[in-house]
């Protein structure tokens, strides 16, 4: 139980330090026509969560089991920070996300070898030679789904907490003691970040944002843990169960992209038709949304 508390404390400290440095390096979110917040908000939440994750993995007993994940996360967070400061084109972002997933699959050996008995009449659906390409494709989808859900204060963090809570319960019940500490670190880090990101009675907007670096990290983490826990003879959950734990951001992203394609627009073009935008347009508050 000490693990998430240490992760939370490290994240809080790193947020306090990084938010003071962020304006000097341009790591802030400036209000635009599509953004309703006031003033420049530091984009350092993801950096703080990653700092806690890196410290506890390297100085704990997790590095050997999850070295490929940490390498992929480092790549995504680094590129995410550059994206937050300078802006990176969608093709480059997708290429980097694919590279991160290849590190996990080809180097780390973590991939979807089968989809379980997703079609009962067929039995276990093995992917064969499609295992690595399918996992890379699914990983890019998950990373972008969580990134696109980061449109309202506290939303991406709480959606990730829901997924991690489910995965953590499954890991604990199944005795998956390699994955459980990693889940607890991420939960502690996210809670530490949400202290600054959710709206409170005397705080009408977040004081810190996750940034692309953070949303990339959270999407990658959920996908990685879901694959680890849903594969092999001693799997903790079925693949379809892992899918349900993060179904909201996935369905929202698929729906938005299909609507864009139907109109002849690029699926990567921005709009205000995500489910959180719909709630806001229906006059729900940010907190209610």
PDB file of C-alpha atoms in Angstrom:
ATOM      1  CA  UNK A   1       0.000   0.000   0.000  1.00  0.00           C
ATOM      2  CA  UNK A   2       3.036   2.263   0.320  1.00  0.00           C
ATOM      3  CA  UNK A   3       3.688   2.151  -3.435  1.00  0.00           C
ATOM      4  CA  UNK A   4       0.822   4.408  -4.636  1.00  0.00           C
ATOM      5  CA  UNK A   5       1.414   6.818  -1.743  1.00  0.00           C
ATOM      6  CA  UNK A   6       5.076   7.250  -2.699  1.00  0.00           C
ATOM      7  CA  UNK A   7       4.104   7.673  -6.350  1.00  0.00           C
ATOM      8  CA  UNK A   8       1.521  10.287  -5.365  1.00  0.00           C
ATOM      9  CA  UNK A   9       4.047  12.215  -3.271  1.00  0.00           C
ATOM     10  CA  UNK A  10       6.688  12.194  -6.028  1.00  0.00           C
ATOM     11  CA  UNK A  11       4.125  13.352  -8.596  1.00  0.00           C
ATOM     12  CA  UNK A  12       2.935  16.228  -6.411  1.00  0.00           C
ATOM     13  CA  UNK A  13       6.521  17.396  -5.838  1.00  0.00           C
ATOM     14  CA  UNK A  14       7.369  17.160  -9.548  1.00  0.00           C
ATOM     15  CA  UNK A  15       4.218  19.075 -10.528  1.00  0.00           C
ATOM     16  CA  UNK A  16       5.134  21.881  -8.143  1.00  0.00           C
ATOM     17  CA  UNK A  17       8.650  22.105  -9.597  1.00  0.00           C
ATOM     18  CA  UNK A  18       7.753  21.655 -13.269  1.00  0.00           C
ATOM     19  CA  UNK A  19       4.865  24.133 -13.283  1.00  0.00           C
ATOM     20  CA  UNK A  20       7.309  26.904 -12.351  1.00  0.00           C
ATOM     21  CA  UNK A  21       9.720  25.987 -15.143  1.00  0.00           C
ATOM     22  CA  UNK A  22       7.081  25.372 -17.826  1.00  0.00           C
ATOM     23  CA  UNK A  23       6.451  29.019 -18.887  1.00  0.00           C
ATOM     24  CA  UNK A  24      10.159  29.593 -19.509  1.00  0.00           C
ATOM     25  CA  UNK A  25      10.354  26.717 -22.019  1.00  0.00           C
ATOM     26  CA  UNK A  26       6.947  27.279 -23.607  1.00  0.00           C
ATOM     27  CA  UNK A  27       5.362  24.182 -22.073  1.00  0.00           C
ATOM     28  CA  UNK A  28       1.976  25.843 -21.518  1.00  0.00           C
ATOM     29  CA  UNK A  29      -1.469  25.648 -23.078  1.00  0.00           C
ATOM     30  CA  UNK A  30      -2.570  29.043 -24.368  1.00  0.00           C
ATOM     31  CA  UNK A  31      -6.324  29.778 -24.729  1.00  0.00           C
ATOM     32  CA  UNK A  32      -7.729  29.649 -28.278  1.00  0.00           C
ATOM     33  CA  UNK A  33     -11.180  29.657 -29.882  1.00  0.00           C
ATOM     34  CA  UNK A  34     -11.430  25.904 -29.155  1.00  0.00           C
ATOM     35  CA  UNK A  35     -10.256  26.192 -25.522  1.00  0.00           C
ATOM     36  CA  UNK A  36     -12.218  27.823 -22.749  1.00  0.00           C
ATOM     37  CA  UNK A  37      -9.658  28.088 -19.950  1.00  0.00           C
ATOM     38  CA  UNK A  38      -8.235  31.406 -18.768  1.00  0.00           C
ATOM     39  CA  UNK A  39      -4.528  32.140 -18.955  1.00  0.00           C
ATOM     40  CA  UNK A  40      -1.595  29.876 -19.788  1.00  0.00           C
ATOM     41  CA  UNK A  41      -1.814  26.481 -18.056  1.00  0.00           C
ATOM     42  CA  UNK A  42       1.368  24.389 -17.560  1.00  0.00           C
ATOM     43  CA  UNK A  43       1.373  21.099 -19.510  1.00  0.00           C
ATOM     44  CA  UNK A  44       3.410  19.176 -16.940  1.00  0.00           C
ATOM     45  CA  UNK A  45       1.038  16.542 -15.528  1.00  0.00           C
ATOM     46  CA  UNK A  46       2.343  13.797 -17.791  1.00  0.00           C
ATOM     47  CA  UNK A  47       5.962  14.651 -17.031  1.00  0.00           C
ATOM     48  CA  UNK A  48       5.283  14.408 -13.296  1.00  0.00           C
ATOM     49  CA  UNK A  49       3.492  11.047 -13.574  1.00  0.00           C
ATOM     50  CA  UNK A  50       6.296   9.705 -15.766  1.00  0.00           C
ATOM     51  CA  UNK A  51       8.917  10.957 -13.297  1.00  0.00           C
ATOM     52  CA  UNK A  52       7.283   9.017 -10.471  1.00  0.00           C
ATOM     53  CA  UNK A  53       6.914   5.947 -12.706  1.00  0.00           C
ATOM     54  CA  UNK A  54      10.542   6.090 -13.840  1.00  0.00           C
ATOM     55  CA  UNK A  55      11.928   6.548 -10.321  1.00  0.00           C
ATOM     56  CA  UNK A  56       9.928   3.718  -8.751  1.00  0.00           C
ATOM     57  CA  UNK A  57      10.563   1.322 -11.643  1.00  0.00           C
ATOM     58  CA  UNK A  58      14.319   1.925 -11.796  1.00  0.00           C
ATOM     59  CA  UNK A  59      14.879   1.872  -8.033  1.00  0.00           C
ATOM     60  CA  UNK A  60      12.310  -0.868  -7.419  1.00  0.00           C
ATOM     61  CA  UNK A  61      12.130  -4.421  -8.707  1.00  0.00           C
ATOM     62  CA  UNK A  62      10.109  -3.687 -11.850  1.00  0.00           C
ATOM     63  CA  UNK A  63      12.707  -2.614 -14.391  1.00  0.00           C
ATOM     64  CA  UNK A  64      13.712  -6.105 -15.509  1.00  0.00           C
ATOM     65  CA  UNK A  65      10.137  -7.273 -16.156  1.00  0.00           C
ATOM     66  CA  UNK A  66       8.960  -4.051 -17.815  1.00  0.00           C
ATOM     67  CA  UNK A  67      12.095  -2.604 -19.455  1.00  0.00           C
ATOM     68  CA  UNK A  68      10.507  -2.510 -22.934  1.00  0.00           C
ATOM     69  CA  UNK A  69       7.457  -0.689 -21.564  1.00  0.00           C
ATOM     70  CA  UNK A  70       9.647   1.918 -19.864  1.00  0.00           C
ATOM     71  CA  UNK A  71      11.634   2.438 -23.086  1.00  0.00           C
ATOM     72  CA  UNK A  72       8.424   2.874 -25.105  1.00  0.00           C
ATOM     73  CA  UNK A  73       6.988   5.222 -22.482  1.00  0.00           C
ATOM     74  CA  UNK A  74      10.187   7.299 -22.478  1.00  0.00           C
ATOM     75  CA  UNK A  75       9.968   7.666 -26.261  1.00  0.00           C
ATOM     76  CA  UNK A  76       6.307   8.716 -26.187  1.00  0.00           C
ATOM     77  CA  UNK A  77       6.713  11.166 -23.312  1.00  0.00           C
ATOM     78  CA  UNK A  78       9.748  12.780 -24.962  1.00  0.00           C
ATOM     79  CA  UNK A  79       7.936  13.231 -28.272  1.00  0.00           C
ATOM     80  CA  UNK A  80       4.789  14.308 -26.419  1.00  0.00           C
ATOM     81  CA  UNK A  81       6.709  17.104 -24.687  1.00  0.00           C
ATOM     82  CA  UNK A  82       8.103  18.256 -28.038  1.00  0.00           C
ATOM     83  CA  UNK A  83       4.581  18.135 -29.454  1.00  0.00           C
ATOM     84  CA  UNK A  84       3.295  20.237 -26.554  1.00  0.00           C
ATOM     85  CA  UNK A  85       6.002  22.866 -27.102  1.00  0.00           C
ATOM     86  CA  UNK A  86       6.472  22.991 -30.861  1.00  0.00           C
ATOM     87  CA  UNK A  87       3.643  20.958 -32.382  1.00  0.00           C
ATOM     88  CA  UNK A  88       4.277  17.816 -34.431  1.00  0.00           C
ATOM     89  CA  UNK A  89       2.375  16.733 -37.545  1.00  0.00           C
ATOM     90  CA  UNK A  90      -0.087  13.806 -37.240  1.00  0.00           C
ATOM     91  CA  UNK A  91       1.950  11.469 -39.528  1.00  0.00           C
ATOM     92  CA  UNK A  92       5.048  11.925 -37.363  1.00  0.00           C
ATOM     93  CA  UNK A  93       3.016  11.339 -34.189  1.00  0.00           C
ATOM     94  CA  UNK A  94       1.566   8.117 -35.632  1.00  0.00           C
ATOM     95  CA  UNK A  95       5.027   6.930 -36.692  1.00  0.00           C
ATOM     96  CA  UNK A  96       6.409   7.493 -33.182  1.00  0.00           C
ATOM     97  CA  UNK A  97       3.427   5.716 -31.622  1.00  0.00           C
ATOM     98  CA  UNK A  98       3.985   2.771 -33.967  1.00  0.00           C
ATOM     99  CA  UNK A  99       7.668   2.706 -32.990  1.00  0.00           C
ATOM    100  CA  UNK A 100       6.743   2.654 -29.286  1.00  0.00           C
ATOM    101  CA  UNK A 101       4.365  -0.250 -29.868  1.00  0.00           C
ATOM    102  CA  UNK A 102       7.033  -2.131 -31.828  1.00  0.00           C
ATOM    103  CA  UNK A 103       9.369  -1.784 -28.840  1.00  0.00           C
ATOM    104  CA  UNK A 104       6.731  -3.392 -26.623  1.00  0.00           C
ATOM    105  CA  UNK A 105       5.785  -6.140 -29.069  1.00  0.00           C
ATOM    106  CA  UNK A 106       9.001  -7.022 -30.901  1.00  0.00           C
ATOM    107  CA  UNK A 107      11.490  -6.277 -28.118  1.00  0.00           C
ATOM    108  CA  UNK A 108       9.367  -6.877 -25.026  1.00  0.00           C
ATOM    109  CA  UNK A 109       7.412  -9.810 -26.449  1.00  0.00           C
ATOM    110  CA  UNK A 110       4.094  -8.378 -25.217  1.00  0.00           C
ATOM    111  CA  UNK A 111       1.418  -8.755 -27.884  1.00  0.00           C
ATOM    112  CA  UNK A 112      -2.074 -10.121 -28.487  1.00  0.00           C
ATOM    113  CA  UNK A 113      -1.468 -13.723 -29.488  1.00  0.00           C
ATOM    114  CA  UNK A 114      -5.205 -14.421 -29.319  1.00  0.00           C
ATOM    115  CA  UNK A 115      -8.494 -12.623 -28.680  1.00  0.00           C
ATOM    116  CA  UNK A 116      -9.908 -15.362 -26.447  1.00  0.00           C
ATOM    117  CA  UNK A 117     -13.283 -16.919 -27.176  1.00  0.00           C
ATOM    118  CA  UNK A 118     -14.637 -13.654 -28.544  1.00  0.00           C
ATOM    119  CA  UNK A 119     -16.736 -15.701 -31.014  1.00  0.00           C
ATOM    120  CA  UNK A 120     -17.993 -18.653 -28.902  1.00  0.00           C
ATOM    121  CA  UNK A 121     -18.769 -20.878 -31.890  1.00  0.00           C
ATOM    122  CA  UNK A 122     -15.185 -20.566 -33.133  1.00  0.00           C
ATOM    123  CA  UNK A 123     -13.424 -21.023 -29.789  1.00  0.00           C
ATOM    124  CA  UNK A 124     -10.183 -19.226 -29.013  1.00  0.00           C
ATOM    125  CA  UNK A 125      -9.376 -16.863 -31.891  1.00  0.00           C
ATOM    126  CA  UNK A 126      -5.626 -17.069 -32.489  1.00  0.00           C
ATOM    127  CA  UNK A 127      -4.050 -14.225 -34.445  1.00  0.00           C
ATOM    128  CA  UNK A 128      -1.002 -16.085 -35.761  1.00  0.00           C
ATOM    129  CA  UNK A 129       1.216 -13.901 -37.974  1.00  0.00           C
ATOM    130  CA  UNK A 130      -1.195 -10.995 -37.415  1.00  0.00           C
ATOM    131  CA  UNK A 131      -0.432 -10.860 -33.672  1.00  0.00           C
ATOM    132  CA  UNK A 132       2.237  -8.130 -33.754  1.00  0.00           C
ATOM    133  CA  UNK A 133       0.632  -5.935 -36.480  1.00  0.00           C
ATOM    134  CA  UNK A 134      -2.755  -6.184 -34.765  1.00  0.00           C
ATOM    135  CA  UNK A 135      -1.268  -5.230 -31.380  1.00  0.00           C
ATOM    136  CA  UNK A 136       0.566  -2.259 -32.910  1.00  0.00           C
ATOM    137  CA  UNK A 137      -2.676  -1.106 -34.548  1.00  0.00           C
ATOM    138  CA  UNK A 138      -4.637  -1.574 -31.300  1.00  0.00           C
ATOM    139  CA  UNK A 139      -1.943   0.265 -29.355  1.00  0.00           C
ATOM    140  CA  UNK A 140      -2.014   3.284 -31.666  1.00  0.00           C
ATOM    141  CA  UNK A 141      -5.798   3.306 -31.322  1.00  0.00           C
ATOM    142  CA  UNK A 142      -5.672   3.197 -27.521  1.00  0.00           C
ATOM    143  CA  UNK A 143      -3.004   5.917 -27.292  1.00  0.00           C
ATOM    144  CA  UNK A 144      -5.030   8.259 -29.486  1.00  0.00           C
ATOM    145  CA  UNK A 145      -8.326   7.381 -27.781  1.00  0.00           C
ATOM    146  CA  UNK A 146      -7.002   8.503 -24.406  1.00  0.00           C
ATOM    147  CA  UNK A 147      -5.338  11.529 -26.000  1.00  0.00           C
ATOM    148  CA  UNK A 148      -8.633  12.615 -27.570  1.00  0.00           C
ATOM    149  CA  UNK A 149     -10.495  12.129 -24.284  1.00  0.00           C
ATOM    150  CA  UNK A 150      -8.295  14.799 -22.690  1.00  0.00           C
ATOM    151  CA  UNK A 151     -10.696  17.650 -23.453  1.00  0.00           C
ATOM    152  CA  UNK A 152     -12.213  18.397 -20.038  1.00  0.00           C
ATOM    153  CA  UNK A 153     -10.523  18.969 -16.687  1.00  0.00           C
ATOM    154  CA  UNK A 154     -10.036  15.643 -14.914  1.00  0.00           C
ATOM    155  CA  UNK A 155     -11.585  13.471 -17.639  1.00  0.00           C
ATOM    156  CA  UNK A 156      -8.620  11.565 -19.092  1.00  0.00           C
ATOM    157  CA  UNK A 157      -7.184  10.960 -15.623  1.00  0.00           C
ATOM    158  CA  UNK A 158     -10.425   9.593 -14.192  1.00  0.00           C
ATOM    159  CA  UNK A 159     -11.136   7.431 -17.250  1.00  0.00           C
ATOM    160  CA  UNK A 160      -7.666   5.937 -16.835  1.00  0.00           C
ATOM    161  CA  UNK A 161      -8.288   5.359 -13.129  1.00  0.00           C
ATOM    162  CA  UNK A 162     -11.421   3.371 -13.979  1.00  0.00           C
ATOM    163  CA  UNK A 163      -9.464   1.127 -16.356  1.00  0.00           C
ATOM    164  CA  UNK A 164      -6.536   0.725 -13.949  1.00  0.00           C
ATOM    165  CA  UNK A 165      -8.842  -0.071 -11.018  1.00  0.00           C
ATOM    166  CA  UNK A 166     -10.410  -2.909 -12.992  1.00  0.00           C
ATOM    167  CA  UNK A 167      -7.035  -4.196 -14.146  1.00  0.00           C
ATOM    168  CA  UNK A 168      -5.654  -3.875 -10.611  1.00  0.00           C
ATOM    169  CA  UNK A 169      -8.472  -5.912  -9.081  1.00  0.00           C
ATOM    170  CA  UNK A 170      -7.988  -8.596 -11.728  1.00  0.00           C
ATOM    171  CA  UNK A 171      -4.216  -8.627 -11.162  1.00  0.00           C
ATOM    172  CA  UNK A 172      -4.643  -8.887  -7.394  1.00  0.00           C
ATOM    173  CA  UNK A 173      -7.182 -11.717  -7.575  1.00  0.00           C
ATOM    174  CA  UNK A 174      -5.062 -13.636 -10.103  1.00  0.00           C
ATOM    175  CA  UNK A 175      -1.835 -13.085  -8.176  1.00  0.00           C
ATOM    176  CA  UNK A 176      -0.193 -11.182 -11.044  1.00  0.00           C
ATOM    177  CA  UNK A 177       2.446  -9.656  -8.795  1.00  0.00           C
ATOM    178  CA  UNK A 178       4.552  -8.364 -11.669  1.00  0.00           C
ATOM    179  CA  UNK A 179       1.772  -6.148 -13.036  1.00  0.00           C
ATOM    180  CA  UNK A 180       0.104  -5.101  -9.764  1.00  0.00           C
ATOM    181  CA  UNK A 181       2.913  -2.826  -8.472  1.00  0.00           C
ATOM    182  CA  UNK A 182       3.077  -1.095 -11.862  1.00  0.00           C
ATOM    183  CA  UNK A 183      -0.682  -0.486 -11.720  1.00  0.00           C
ATOM    184  CA  UNK A 184      -0.394   0.915  -8.188  1.00  0.00           C
ATOM    185  CA  UNK A 185       2.405   3.289  -9.220  1.00  0.00           C
ATOM    186  CA  UNK A 186       0.285   4.619 -12.083  1.00  0.00           C
ATOM    187  CA  UNK A 187      -2.780   4.997  -9.851  1.00  0.00           C
ATOM    188  CA  UNK A 188      -0.777   6.953  -7.271  1.00  0.00           C
ATOM    189  CA  UNK A 189       0.738   9.165  -9.954  1.00  0.00           C
ATOM    190  CA  UNK A 190      -2.634   9.905 -11.561  1.00  0.00           C
ATOM    191  CA  UNK A 191      -4.252  10.753  -8.221  1.00  0.00           C
ATOM    192  CA  UNK A 192      -1.329  13.099  -7.485  1.00  0.00           C
ATOM    193  CA  UNK A 193      -1.888  14.787 -10.845  1.00  0.00           C
ATOM    194  CA  UNK A 194      -5.678  15.003 -10.377  1.00  0.00           C
ATOM    195  CA  UNK A 195      -5.136  17.028  -7.191  1.00  0.00           C
ATOM    196  CA  UNK A 196      -4.155  19.855  -9.557  1.00  0.00           C
ATOM    197  CA  UNK A 197      -6.394  18.933 -12.485  1.00  0.00           C
ATOM    198  CA  UNK A 198      -9.941  18.471 -11.160  1.00  0.00           C
ATOM    199  CA  UNK A 199     -12.172  21.438 -10.458  1.00  0.00           C
ATOM    200  CA  UNK A 200     -12.836  22.273  -6.798  1.00  0.00           C
ATOM    201  CA  UNK A 201     -15.331  24.698  -5.191  1.00  0.00           C
ATOM    202  CA  UNK A 202     -12.658  27.387  -4.849  1.00  0.00           C
ATOM    203  CA  UNK A 203     -10.815  26.465  -8.062  1.00  0.00           C
ATOM    204  CA  UNK A 204     -12.826  27.057 -11.217  1.00  0.00           C
ATOM    205  CA  UNK A 205     -10.292  25.522 -13.600  1.00  0.00           C
ATOM    206  CA  UNK A 206      -7.371  23.124 -13.538  1.00  0.00           C
ATOM    207  CA  UNK A 207      -4.030  24.577 -12.481  1.00  0.00           C
ATOM    208  CA  UNK A 208      -2.108  21.940 -14.472  1.00  0.00           C
ATOM    209  CA  UNK A 209      -2.910  19.998 -17.647  1.00  0.00           C
ATOM    210  CA  UNK A 210      -1.856  16.490 -18.627  1.00  0.00           C
ATOM    211  CA  UNK A 211      -0.419  17.454 -22.016  1.00  0.00           C
ATOM    212  CA  UNK A 212       0.070  15.126 -24.962  1.00  0.00           C
ATOM    213  CA  UNK A 213       2.998  13.554 -23.138  1.00  0.00           C
ATOM    214  CA  UNK A 214       0.670  12.499 -20.330  1.00  0.00           C
ATOM    215  CA  UNK A 215      -2.259  11.279 -22.418  1.00  0.00           C
ATOM    216  CA  UNK A 216       0.116   9.252 -24.622  1.00  0.00           C
ATOM    217  CA  UNK A 217       1.625   7.715 -21.485  1.00  0.00           C
ATOM    218  CA  UNK A 218      -1.746   6.797 -19.984  1.00  0.00           C
ATOM    219  CA  UNK A 219      -3.061   5.254 -23.200  1.00  0.00           C
ATOM    220  CA  UNK A 220       0.116   3.214 -23.626  1.00  0.00           C
ATOM    221  CA  UNK A 221       0.028   2.079 -19.984  1.00  0.00           C
ATOM    222  CA  UNK A 222      -3.564   0.835 -20.114  1.00  0.00           C
ATOM    223  CA  UNK A 223      -2.950  -1.010 -23.393  1.00  0.00           C
ATOM    224  CA  UNK A 224       0.284  -2.600 -22.138  1.00  0.00           C
ATOM    225  CA  UNK A 225      -1.239  -3.813 -18.886  1.00  0.00           C
ATOM    226  CA  UNK A 226      -4.398  -5.049 -20.599  1.00  0.00           C
ATOM    227  CA  UNK A 227      -2.335  -7.158 -23.007  1.00  0.00           C
ATOM    228  CA  UNK A 228      -0.080  -8.507 -20.243  1.00  0.00           C
ATOM    229  CA  UNK A 229      -3.047  -9.570 -18.126  1.00  0.00           C
ATOM    230  CA  UNK A 230      -5.162 -11.029 -20.938  1.00  0.00           C
ATOM    231  CA  UNK A 231      -2.648 -13.367 -22.594  1.00  0.00           C
ATOM    232  CA  UNK A 232      -1.080 -16.727 -21.799  1.00  0.00           C
ATOM    233  CA  UNK A 233      -2.373 -19.843 -20.023  1.00  0.00           C
ATOM    234  CA  UNK A 234      -2.549 -18.076 -16.632  1.00  0.00           C
ATOM    235  CA  UNK A 235      -4.308 -14.951 -17.914  1.00  0.00           C
ATOM    236  CA  UNK A 236      -6.031 -12.845 -15.283  1.00  0.00           C
ATOM    237  CA  UNK A 237      -8.831 -11.695 -17.601  1.00  0.00           C
ATOM    238  CA  UNK A 238     -10.170 -12.407 -21.063  1.00  0.00           C
ATOM    239  CA  UNK A 239      -9.203  -9.943 -23.827  1.00  0.00           C
ATOM    240  CA  UNK A 240     -12.812  -8.804 -24.235  1.00  0.00           C
ATOM    241  CA  UNK A 241     -12.920  -7.911 -20.522  1.00  0.00           C
ATOM    242  CA  UNK A 242      -9.887  -5.684 -20.949  1.00  0.00           C
ATOM    243  CA  UNK A 243     -11.680  -4.025 -23.858  1.00  0.00           C
ATOM    244  CA  UNK A 244     -14.704  -3.178 -21.714  1.00  0.00           C
ATOM    245  CA  UNK A 245     -12.540  -1.509 -19.063  1.00  0.00           C
ATOM    246  CA  UNK A 246     -11.592   1.253 -21.514  1.00  0.00           C
ATOM    247  CA  UNK A 247     -14.617   1.080 -23.807  1.00  0.00           C
ATOM    248  CA  UNK A 248     -15.798   4.700 -23.384  1.00  0.00           C
ATOM    249  CA  UNK A 249     -12.755   6.472 -24.888  1.00  0.00           C
ATOM    250  CA  UNK A 250     -12.450   3.787 -27.595  1.00  0.00           C
ATOM    251  CA  UNK A 251     -16.090   4.015 -28.716  1.00  0.00           C
ATOM    252  CA  UNK A 252     -16.010   7.805 -28.569  1.00  0.00           C
ATOM    253  CA  UNK A 253     -12.908   7.957 -30.784  1.00  0.00           C
ATOM    254  CA  UNK A 254     -14.285   5.448 -33.304  1.00  0.00           C
ATOM    255  CA  UNK A 255     -17.592   7.328 -33.484  1.00  0.00           C
ATOM    256  CA  UNK A 256     -15.926  10.709 -34.006  1.00  0.00           C
ATOM    257  CA  UNK A 257     -13.626   9.399 -36.751  1.00  0.00           C
ATOM    258  CA  UNK A 258     -16.478   7.670 -38.592  1.00  0.00           C
ATOM    259  CA  UNK A 259     -18.492  10.904 -38.570  1.00  0.00           C
ATOM    260  CA  UNK A 260     -15.503  12.842 -39.942  1.00  0.00           C
ATOM    261  CA  UNK A 261     -14.981  10.310 -42.745  1.00  0.00           C
ATOM    262  CA  UNK A 262     -18.686  10.382 -43.623  1.00  0.00           C
ATOM    263  CA  UNK A 263     -18.395  14.150 -44.163  1.00  0.00           C
ATOM    264  CA  UNK A 264     -15.276  13.719 -46.282  1.00  0.00           C
ATOM    265  CA  UNK A 265     -12.965  15.159 -43.613  1.00  0.00           C
ATOM    266  CA  UNK A 266      -9.702  13.734 -42.340  1.00  0.00           C
ATOM    267  CA  UNK A 267     -10.266  11.405 -39.332  1.00  0.00           C
ATOM    268  CA  UNK A 268      -7.457  13.336 -37.600  1.00  0.00           C
ATOM    269  CA  UNK A 269      -9.037  16.781 -38.076  1.00  0.00           C
ATOM    270  CA  UNK A 270     -10.157  18.510 -34.843  1.00  0.00           C
ATOM    271  CA  UNK A 271     -13.796  19.194 -34.019  1.00  0.00           C
ATOM    272  CA  UNK A 272     -16.107  19.522 -31.020  1.00  0.00           C
ATOM    273  CA  UNK A 273     -18.142  16.324 -31.335  1.00  0.00           C
ATOM    274  CA  UNK A 274     -16.588  14.141 -28.658  1.00  0.00           C
ATOM    275  CA  UNK A 275     -18.949  12.875 -25.988  1.00  0.00           C
ATOM    276  CA  UNK A 276     -17.615  15.402 -23.465  1.00  0.00           C
ATOM    277  CA  UNK A 277     -18.327  18.198 -25.951  1.00  0.00           C
ATOM    278  CA  UNK A 278     -21.896  16.908 -26.331  1.00  0.00           C
ATOM    279  CA  UNK A 279     -22.436  17.092 -22.566  1.00  0.00           C
ATOM    280  CA  UNK A 280     -21.001  20.610 -22.427  1.00  0.00           C
ATOM    281  CA  UNK A 281     -23.231  21.744 -25.321  1.00  0.00           C
ATOM    282  CA  UNK A 282     -26.192  20.270 -23.400  1.00  0.00           C
ATOM    283  CA  UNK A 283     -25.320  22.748 -20.594  1.00  0.00           C
ATOM    284  CA  UNK A 284     -23.764  20.241 -18.190  1.00  0.00           C
ATOM    285  CA  UNK A 285     -20.967  21.726 -16.099  1.00  0.00           C
ATOM    286  CA  UNK A 286     -17.389  20.529 -16.522  1.00  0.00           C
ATOM    287  CA  UNK A 287     -17.588  18.668 -13.206  1.00  0.00           C
ATOM    288  CA  UNK A 288     -20.913  17.020 -14.131  1.00  0.00           C
ATOM    289  CA  UNK A 289     -19.502  16.054 -17.518  1.00  0.00           C
TER     290      UNK A 289
END
